[in-house]
CSV table of C-alpha atoms in Angstrom, one decimal:
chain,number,residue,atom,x,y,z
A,510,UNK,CA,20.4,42.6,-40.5
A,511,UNK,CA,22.7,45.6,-40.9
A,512,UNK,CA,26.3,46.1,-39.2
A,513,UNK,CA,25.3,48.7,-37.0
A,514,UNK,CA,21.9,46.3,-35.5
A,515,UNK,CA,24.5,43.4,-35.1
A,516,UNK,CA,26.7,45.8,-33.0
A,517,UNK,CA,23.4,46.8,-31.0
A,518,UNK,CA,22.3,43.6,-30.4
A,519,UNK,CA,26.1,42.2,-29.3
A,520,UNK,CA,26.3,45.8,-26.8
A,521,UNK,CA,22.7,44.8,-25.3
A,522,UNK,CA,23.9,41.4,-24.9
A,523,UNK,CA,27.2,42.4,-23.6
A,524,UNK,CA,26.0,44.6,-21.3
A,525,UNK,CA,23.3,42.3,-19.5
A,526,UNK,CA,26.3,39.7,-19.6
A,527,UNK,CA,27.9,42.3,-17.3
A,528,UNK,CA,25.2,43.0,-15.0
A,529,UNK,CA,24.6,39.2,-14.7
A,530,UNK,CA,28.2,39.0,-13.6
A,531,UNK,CA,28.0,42.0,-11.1
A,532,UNK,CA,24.8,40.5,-9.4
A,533,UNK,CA,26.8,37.4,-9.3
A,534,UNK,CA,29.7,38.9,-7.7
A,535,UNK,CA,27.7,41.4,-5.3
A,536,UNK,CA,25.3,38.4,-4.1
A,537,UNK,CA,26.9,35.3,-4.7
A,538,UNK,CA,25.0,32.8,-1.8
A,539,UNK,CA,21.6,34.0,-3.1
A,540,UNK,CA,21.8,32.7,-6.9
A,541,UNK,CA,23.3,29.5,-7.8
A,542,UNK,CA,22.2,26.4,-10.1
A,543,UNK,CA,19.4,24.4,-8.6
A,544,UNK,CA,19.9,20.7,-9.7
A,545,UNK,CA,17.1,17.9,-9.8
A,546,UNK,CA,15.9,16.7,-6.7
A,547,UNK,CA,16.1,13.1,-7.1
A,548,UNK,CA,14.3,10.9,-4.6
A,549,UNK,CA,14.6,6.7,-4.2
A,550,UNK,CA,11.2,5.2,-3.1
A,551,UNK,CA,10.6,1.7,-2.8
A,552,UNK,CA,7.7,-0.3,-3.2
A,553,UNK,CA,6.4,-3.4,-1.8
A,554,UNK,CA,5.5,-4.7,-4.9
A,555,UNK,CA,7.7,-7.0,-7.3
A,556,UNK,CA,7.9,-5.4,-11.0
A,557,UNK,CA,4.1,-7.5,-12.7
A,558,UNK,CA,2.0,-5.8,-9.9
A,559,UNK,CA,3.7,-2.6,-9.3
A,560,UNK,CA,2.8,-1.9,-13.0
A,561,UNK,CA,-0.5,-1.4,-11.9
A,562,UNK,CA,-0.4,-0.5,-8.0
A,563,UNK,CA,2.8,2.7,-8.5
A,564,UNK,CA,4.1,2.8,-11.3
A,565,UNK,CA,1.3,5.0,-13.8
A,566,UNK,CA,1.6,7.4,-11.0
A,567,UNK,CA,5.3,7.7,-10.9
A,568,UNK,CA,5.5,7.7,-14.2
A,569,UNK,CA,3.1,11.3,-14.5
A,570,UNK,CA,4.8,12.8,-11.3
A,571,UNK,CA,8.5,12.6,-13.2
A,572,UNK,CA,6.6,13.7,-16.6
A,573,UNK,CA,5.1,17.1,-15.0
A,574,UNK,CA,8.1,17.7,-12.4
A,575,UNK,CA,10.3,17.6,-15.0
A,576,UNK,CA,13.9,18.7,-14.4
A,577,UNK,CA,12.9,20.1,-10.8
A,578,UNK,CA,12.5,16.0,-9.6
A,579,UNK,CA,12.8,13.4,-10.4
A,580,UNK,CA,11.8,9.6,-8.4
A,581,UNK,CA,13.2,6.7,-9.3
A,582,UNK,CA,11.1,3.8,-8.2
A,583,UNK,CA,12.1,0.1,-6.7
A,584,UNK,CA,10.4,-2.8,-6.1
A,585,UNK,CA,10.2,-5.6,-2.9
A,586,UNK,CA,13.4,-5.9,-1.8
A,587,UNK,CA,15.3,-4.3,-4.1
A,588,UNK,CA,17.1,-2.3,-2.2
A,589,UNK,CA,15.8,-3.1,1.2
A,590,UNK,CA,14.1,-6.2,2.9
A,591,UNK,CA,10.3,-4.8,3.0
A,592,UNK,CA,10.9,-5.7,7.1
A,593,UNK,CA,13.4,-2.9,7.2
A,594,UNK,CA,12.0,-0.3,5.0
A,595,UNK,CA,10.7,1.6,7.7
A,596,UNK,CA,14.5,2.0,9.6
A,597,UNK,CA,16.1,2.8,6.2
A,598,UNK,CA,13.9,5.3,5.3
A,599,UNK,CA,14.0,7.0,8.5
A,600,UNK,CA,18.1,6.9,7.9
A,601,UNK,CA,17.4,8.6,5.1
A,602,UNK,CA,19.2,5.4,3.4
A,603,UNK,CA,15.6,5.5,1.0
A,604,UNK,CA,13.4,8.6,0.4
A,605,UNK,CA,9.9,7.3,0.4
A,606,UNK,CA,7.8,3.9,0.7
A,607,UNK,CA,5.0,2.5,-0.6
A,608,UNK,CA,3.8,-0.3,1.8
A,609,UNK,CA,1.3,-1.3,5.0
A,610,UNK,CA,2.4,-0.4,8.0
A,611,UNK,CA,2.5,-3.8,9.2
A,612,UNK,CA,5.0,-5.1,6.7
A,613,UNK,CA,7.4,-2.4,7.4
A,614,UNK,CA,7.6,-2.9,10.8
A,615,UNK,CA,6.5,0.5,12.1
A,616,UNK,CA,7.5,1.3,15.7
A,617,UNK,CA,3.6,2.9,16.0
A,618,UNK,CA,1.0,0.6,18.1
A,619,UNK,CA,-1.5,1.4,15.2
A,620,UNK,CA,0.7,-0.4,12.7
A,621,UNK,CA,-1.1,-4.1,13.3
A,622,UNK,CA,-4.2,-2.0,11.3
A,623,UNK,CA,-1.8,-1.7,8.4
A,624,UNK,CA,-2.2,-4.0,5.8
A,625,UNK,CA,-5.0,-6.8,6.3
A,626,UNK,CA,-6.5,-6.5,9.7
A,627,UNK,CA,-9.1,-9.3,9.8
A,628,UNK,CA,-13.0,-7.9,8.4
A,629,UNK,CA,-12.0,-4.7,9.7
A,630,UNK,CA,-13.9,-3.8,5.6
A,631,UNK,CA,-15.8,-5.5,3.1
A,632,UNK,CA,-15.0,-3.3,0.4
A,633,UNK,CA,-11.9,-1.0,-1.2
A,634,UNK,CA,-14.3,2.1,-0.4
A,635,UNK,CA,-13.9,1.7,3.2
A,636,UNK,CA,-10.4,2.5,3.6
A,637,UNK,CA,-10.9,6.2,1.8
A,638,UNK,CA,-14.0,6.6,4.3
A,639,UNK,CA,-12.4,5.1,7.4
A,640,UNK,CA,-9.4,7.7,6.8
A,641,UNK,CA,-11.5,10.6,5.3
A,642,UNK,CA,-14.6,10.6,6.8
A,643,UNK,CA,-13.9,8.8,10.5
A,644,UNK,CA,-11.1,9.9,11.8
A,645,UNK,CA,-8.1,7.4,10.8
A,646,UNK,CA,-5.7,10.2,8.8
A,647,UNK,CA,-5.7,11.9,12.1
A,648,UNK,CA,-5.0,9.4,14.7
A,649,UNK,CA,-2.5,8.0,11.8
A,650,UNK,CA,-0.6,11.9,11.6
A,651,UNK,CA,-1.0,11.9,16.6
A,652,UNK,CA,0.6,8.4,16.2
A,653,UNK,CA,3.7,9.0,13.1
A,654,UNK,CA,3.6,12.3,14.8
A,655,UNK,CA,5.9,11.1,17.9
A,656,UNK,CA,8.4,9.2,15.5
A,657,UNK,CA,11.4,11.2,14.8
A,658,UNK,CA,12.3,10.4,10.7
A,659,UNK,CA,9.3,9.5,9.3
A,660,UNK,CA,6.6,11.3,7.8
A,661,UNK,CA,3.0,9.0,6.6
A,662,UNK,CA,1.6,10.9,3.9
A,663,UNK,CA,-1.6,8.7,2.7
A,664,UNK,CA,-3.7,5.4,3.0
A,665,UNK,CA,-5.8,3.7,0.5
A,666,UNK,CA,-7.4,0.7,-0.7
A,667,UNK,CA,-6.2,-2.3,-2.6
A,668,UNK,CA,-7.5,-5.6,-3.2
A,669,UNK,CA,-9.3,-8.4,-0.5
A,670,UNK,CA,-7.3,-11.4,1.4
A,671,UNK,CA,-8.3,-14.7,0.2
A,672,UNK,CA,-6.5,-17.8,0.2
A,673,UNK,CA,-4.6,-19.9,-3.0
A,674,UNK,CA,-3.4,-23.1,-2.6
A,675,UNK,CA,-2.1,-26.1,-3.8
A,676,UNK,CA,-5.0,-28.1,-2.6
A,677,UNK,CA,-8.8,-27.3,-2.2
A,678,UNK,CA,-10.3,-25.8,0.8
A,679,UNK,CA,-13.9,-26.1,1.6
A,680,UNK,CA,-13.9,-26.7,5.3
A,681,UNK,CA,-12.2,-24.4,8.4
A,682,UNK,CA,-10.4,-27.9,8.9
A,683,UNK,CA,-8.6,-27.7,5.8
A,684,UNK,CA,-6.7,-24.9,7.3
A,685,UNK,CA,-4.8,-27.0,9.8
A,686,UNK,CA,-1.4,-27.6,9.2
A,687,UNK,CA,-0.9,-24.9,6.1
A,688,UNK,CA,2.1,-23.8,5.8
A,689,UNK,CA,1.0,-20.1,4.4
A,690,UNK,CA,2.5,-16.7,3.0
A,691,UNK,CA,0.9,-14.2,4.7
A,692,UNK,CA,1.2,-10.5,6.1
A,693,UNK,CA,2.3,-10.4,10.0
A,694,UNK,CA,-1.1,-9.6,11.6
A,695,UNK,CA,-3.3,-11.4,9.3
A,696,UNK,CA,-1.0,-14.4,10.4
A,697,UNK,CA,-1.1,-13.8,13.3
A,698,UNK,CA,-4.8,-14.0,13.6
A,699,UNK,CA,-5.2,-17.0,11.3
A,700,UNK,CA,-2.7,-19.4,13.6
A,701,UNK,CA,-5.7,-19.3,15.8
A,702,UNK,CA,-7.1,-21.9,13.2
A,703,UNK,CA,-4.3,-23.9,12.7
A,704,UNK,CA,-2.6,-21.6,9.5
A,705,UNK,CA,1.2,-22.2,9.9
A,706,UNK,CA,2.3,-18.5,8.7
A,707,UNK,CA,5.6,-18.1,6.9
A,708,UNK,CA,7.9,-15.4,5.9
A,709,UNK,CA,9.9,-15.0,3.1
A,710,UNK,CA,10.6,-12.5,0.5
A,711,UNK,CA,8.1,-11.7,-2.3
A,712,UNK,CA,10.1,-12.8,-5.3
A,713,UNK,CA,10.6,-16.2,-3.8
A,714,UNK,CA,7.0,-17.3,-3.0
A,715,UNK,CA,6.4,-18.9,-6.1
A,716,UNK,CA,9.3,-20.7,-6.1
A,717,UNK,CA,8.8,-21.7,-2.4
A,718,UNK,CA,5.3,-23.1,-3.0
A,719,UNK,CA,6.6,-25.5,-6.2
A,720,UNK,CA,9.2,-26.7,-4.3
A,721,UNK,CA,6.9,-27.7,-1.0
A,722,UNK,CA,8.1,-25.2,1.0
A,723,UNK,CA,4.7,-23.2,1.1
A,724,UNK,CA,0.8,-25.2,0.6
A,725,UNK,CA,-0.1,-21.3,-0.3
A,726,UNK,CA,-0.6,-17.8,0.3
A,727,UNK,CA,-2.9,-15.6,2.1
A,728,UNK,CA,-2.0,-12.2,0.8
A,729,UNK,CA,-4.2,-11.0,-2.2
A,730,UNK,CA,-7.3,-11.1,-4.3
A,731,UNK,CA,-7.6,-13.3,-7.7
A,732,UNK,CA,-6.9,-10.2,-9.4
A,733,UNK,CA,-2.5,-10.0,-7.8
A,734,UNK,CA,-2.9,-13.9,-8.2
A,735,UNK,CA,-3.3,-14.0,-12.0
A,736,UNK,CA,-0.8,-10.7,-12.5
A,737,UNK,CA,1.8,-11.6,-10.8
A,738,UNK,CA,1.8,-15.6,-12.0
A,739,UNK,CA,0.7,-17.4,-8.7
A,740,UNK,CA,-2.4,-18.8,-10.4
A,741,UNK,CA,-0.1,-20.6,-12.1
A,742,UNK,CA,1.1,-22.5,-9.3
A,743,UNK,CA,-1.8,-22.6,-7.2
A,744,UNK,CA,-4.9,-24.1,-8.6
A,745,UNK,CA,-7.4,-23.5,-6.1
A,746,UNK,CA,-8.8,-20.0,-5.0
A,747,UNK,CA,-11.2,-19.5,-1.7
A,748,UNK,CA,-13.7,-17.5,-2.0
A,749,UNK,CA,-14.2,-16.4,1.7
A,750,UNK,CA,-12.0,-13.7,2.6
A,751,UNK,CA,-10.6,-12.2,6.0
A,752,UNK,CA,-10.5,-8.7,4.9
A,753,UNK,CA,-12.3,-6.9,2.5
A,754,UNK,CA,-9.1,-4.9,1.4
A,755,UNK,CA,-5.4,-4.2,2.2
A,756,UNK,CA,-4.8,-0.8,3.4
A,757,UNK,CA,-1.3,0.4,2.6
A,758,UNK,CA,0.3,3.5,2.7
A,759,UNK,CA,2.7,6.2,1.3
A,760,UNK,CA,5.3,7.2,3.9
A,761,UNK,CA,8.4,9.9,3.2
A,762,UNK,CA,11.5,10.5,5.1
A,763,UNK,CA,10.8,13.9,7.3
A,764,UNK,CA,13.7,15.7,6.1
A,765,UNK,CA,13.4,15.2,2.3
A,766,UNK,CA,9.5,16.0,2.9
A,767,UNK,CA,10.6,19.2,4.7
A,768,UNK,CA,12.9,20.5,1.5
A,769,UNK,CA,10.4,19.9,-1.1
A,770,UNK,CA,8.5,23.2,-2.1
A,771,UNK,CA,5.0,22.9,-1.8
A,772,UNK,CA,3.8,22.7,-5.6
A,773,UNK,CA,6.2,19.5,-5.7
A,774,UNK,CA,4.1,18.4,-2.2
A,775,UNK,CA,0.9,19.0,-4.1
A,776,UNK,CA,1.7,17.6,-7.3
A,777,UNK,CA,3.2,14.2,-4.7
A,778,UNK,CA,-0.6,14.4,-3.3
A,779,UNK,CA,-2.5,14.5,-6.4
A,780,UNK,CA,-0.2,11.4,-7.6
A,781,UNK,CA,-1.2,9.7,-4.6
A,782,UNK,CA,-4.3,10.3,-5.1
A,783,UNK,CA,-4.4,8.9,-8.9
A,784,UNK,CA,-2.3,5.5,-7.5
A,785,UNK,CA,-5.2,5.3,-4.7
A,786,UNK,CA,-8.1,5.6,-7.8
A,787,UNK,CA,-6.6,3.1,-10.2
A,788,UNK,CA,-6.6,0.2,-7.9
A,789,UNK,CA,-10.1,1.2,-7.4
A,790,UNK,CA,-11.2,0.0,-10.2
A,791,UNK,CA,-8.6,-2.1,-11.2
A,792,UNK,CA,-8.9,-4.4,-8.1
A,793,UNK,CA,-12.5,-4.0,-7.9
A,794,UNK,CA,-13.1,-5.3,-11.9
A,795,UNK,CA,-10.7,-7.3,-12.1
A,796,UNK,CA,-12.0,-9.5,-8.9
A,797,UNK,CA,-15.2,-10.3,-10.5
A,798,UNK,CA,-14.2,-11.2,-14.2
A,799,UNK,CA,-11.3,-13.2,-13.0
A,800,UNK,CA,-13.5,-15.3,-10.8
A,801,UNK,CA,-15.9,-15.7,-13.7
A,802,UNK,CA,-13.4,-16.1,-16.8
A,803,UNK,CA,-9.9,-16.7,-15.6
A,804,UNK,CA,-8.9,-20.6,-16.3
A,805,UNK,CA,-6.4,-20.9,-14.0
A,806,UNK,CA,-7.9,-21.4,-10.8
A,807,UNK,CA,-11.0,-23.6,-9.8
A,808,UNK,CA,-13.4,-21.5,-6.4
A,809,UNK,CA,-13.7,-23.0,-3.6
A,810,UNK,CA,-16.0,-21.9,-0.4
A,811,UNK,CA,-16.2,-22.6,3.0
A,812,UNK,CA,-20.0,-22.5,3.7
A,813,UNK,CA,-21.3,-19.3,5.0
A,814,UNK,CA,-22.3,-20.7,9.1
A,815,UNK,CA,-18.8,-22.4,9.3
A,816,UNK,CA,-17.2,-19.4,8.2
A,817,UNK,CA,-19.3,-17.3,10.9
A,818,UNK,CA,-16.9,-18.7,12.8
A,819,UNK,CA,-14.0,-17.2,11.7
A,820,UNK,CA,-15.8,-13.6,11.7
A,821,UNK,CA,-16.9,-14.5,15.2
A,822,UNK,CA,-13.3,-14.7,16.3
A,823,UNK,CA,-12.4,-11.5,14.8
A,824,UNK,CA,-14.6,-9.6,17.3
A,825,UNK,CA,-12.6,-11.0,20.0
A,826,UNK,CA,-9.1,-10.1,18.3
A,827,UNK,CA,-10.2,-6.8,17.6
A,828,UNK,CA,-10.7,-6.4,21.5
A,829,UNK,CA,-7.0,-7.7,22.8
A,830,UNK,CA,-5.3,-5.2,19.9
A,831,UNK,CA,-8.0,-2.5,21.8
A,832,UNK,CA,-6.5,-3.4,24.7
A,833,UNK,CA,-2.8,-3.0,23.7
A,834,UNK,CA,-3.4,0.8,23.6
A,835,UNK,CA,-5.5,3.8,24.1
A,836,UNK,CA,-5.1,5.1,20.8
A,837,UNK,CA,-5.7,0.9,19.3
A,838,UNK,CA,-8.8,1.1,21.5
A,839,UNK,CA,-10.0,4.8,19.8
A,840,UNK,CA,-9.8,2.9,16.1
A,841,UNK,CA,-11.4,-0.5,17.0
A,842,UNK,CA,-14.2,1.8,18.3
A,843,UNK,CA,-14.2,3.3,14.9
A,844,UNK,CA,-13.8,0.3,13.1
A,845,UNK,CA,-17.1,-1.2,15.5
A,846,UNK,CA,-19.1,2.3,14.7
A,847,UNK,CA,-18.5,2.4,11.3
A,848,UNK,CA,-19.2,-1.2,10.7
A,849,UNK,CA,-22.6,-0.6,12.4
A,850,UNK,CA,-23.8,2.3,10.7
A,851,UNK,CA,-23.2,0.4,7.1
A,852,UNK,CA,-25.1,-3.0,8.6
A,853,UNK,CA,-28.1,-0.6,9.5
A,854,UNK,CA,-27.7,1.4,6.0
A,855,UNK,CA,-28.4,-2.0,4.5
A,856,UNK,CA,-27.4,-3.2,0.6
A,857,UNK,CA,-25.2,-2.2,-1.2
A,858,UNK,CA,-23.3,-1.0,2.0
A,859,UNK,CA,-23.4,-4.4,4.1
A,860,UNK,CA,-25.5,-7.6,2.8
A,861,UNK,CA,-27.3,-9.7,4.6
């Protein structure tokens, strides 16, 4: 390059120095720095299972936002006790949750759905339906709607409730007297047979039932139980469940919703979306081959006409949580109406 090109290109880059400085000056409020928008959300999920459940999903949303935002994700009680996630995130004290309503104690009557409520499904597919196809995402947006702080984002699927324990069960008897780790509904509907529920937080369950403290937990399927090391501790798995799966959601603080621009809303959507499809199949493979090849755990059933029993009292707790509300009453019927169309559509929708 010759003398006289250097001294052009310095002059062009002088002068557009200048300009930039002159814009700078004349409009000063309008262009500054923008700086990573950098969220907290918490899980309820300890660090084995939220490597399956969050995590793959956090990990792309941080890879394609790139310097614009970035999340930085925590697990059960981390930061906050999963029974107060709901109040720190509408303090803004956290940006975003991953949990069931239930668990996070939110001020909504529909809440008690959240998490496992009892053979409201069969399968992981029904949550996507109920909320797609039914009606739930909108009476879930009427009812978050009228709480100040809080946004709910999305539901999905995760994996069925059954029972591991330290000792077998095979009758409803068996149930008396267990001292159990459960979620707050589900607990509250199994005390009806004699389930003692307990609360404590997630990382100490394990410890809590090799020290006596718990006879074993009603809160996942075999597949959470061999992930996250409680097959270890509890050598018995039931094969009768009270649910068919969890449904848990995603849930934002309003404001920090509010400020994000709407490719980083959509690119938070599609991420949902992939979380929601990995346990999917995930839950739904890893149920089957774990009953069939994991050596950890020996099944045990209750036998189907016994355990009629237990379905039988369902129908009447779904009626008293009707009761509690209008809008309760609006999903049970939607729960009822959906659960009939798929015992009239027949196998694969509803055996039997």
């Amino acid at each position: 390059m010759t003398t006289t090109n250097k001294r052009r290109d310095f002059l062009k880059t002088a002068g557009l120095g200048a300009a930039a400085v002159g814009a700078t000056t004349l409009a000063a409020p309008a262009v500054h720095a923008q700086s990573t928008i950098r969220w907290r959300l918490q899980t309820y999920a300890g660090p084995a299972l939220a490597e399956h459940v969050i995590k793959p999903s956090i990990d792309a949303f941080n890879k394609v936002a790139g310097d614009q935002m970035q999340i930085e994700l925590y697990y059960a009680d981390q930061l906050v006790p999963t029974g107060e996630l709901f109040r720190a995130m509408q303090r803004g004290t956290i940006d975003a949750v991953q949990s069931d309503d239930d668990s996070i104690a939110a001020p909504v009557d529909i809440s008690v759905f959240g998490g496992y409520f009892p053979f409201a499904t069969r399968y992981s597919l029904d949550v996507p339906v109920l909320f797609n196809r039914y009606g739930l995402r909108e009476i879930w947006e009427e009812a978050y709607g009228e709480i100040d702080g809080v946004t709910w984002l999305s539901a999905g699927a995760w994996d069925p409730c059954h029972f591991n324990t330290k000792e077998p069960i095979r009758s409803l008897d068996d149930l008396k007297g267990l001292r159990v780790f459960t979620f707050p509904t589900a607990g509250r509907f199994l005390s009806r047979f004699g389930v003692v529920p307990v609360t404590l937080p997630w990382e100490d369950v394990e410890v809590a039932v090799q020290t006596g403290e718990l006879d074993g937990i009603a809160w996942s399927g075999i597949t959470e139980d061999y992930t996250v090391g409680w097959s270890k501790v509890t050598p018995y798995f039931l094969t009768n469940n009270i649910s068919g799966a969890w449904c848990g959601s995603y849930f934002a603080n309003s404001e920090r919703w509010a400020e994000l621009p709407e490719n980083l809303k959509e690119l938070f959507k599609l991420c949902m979306d992939s979380s929601h499809y990995y346990r999917q199949y995930w839950y739904w493979g890893g149920e089957a081959d774990l009953r069939v090849n994991g050596t950890d755990m020996e099944l045990t059933s209750i036998p189907d006409a016994e355990w009629q029993t237990v379905e039988d009292e369902a129908m009447k707790f779904w009626d008293e949580i009707a009761a509690e509300s209008d809008r309760n009453a609006r999903v049970v019927k939607i729960l009822k109406d959906y659960n009939a169309t798929m015992r009239k559509a027949g196998t694969p929708y509803r055996c039997g």
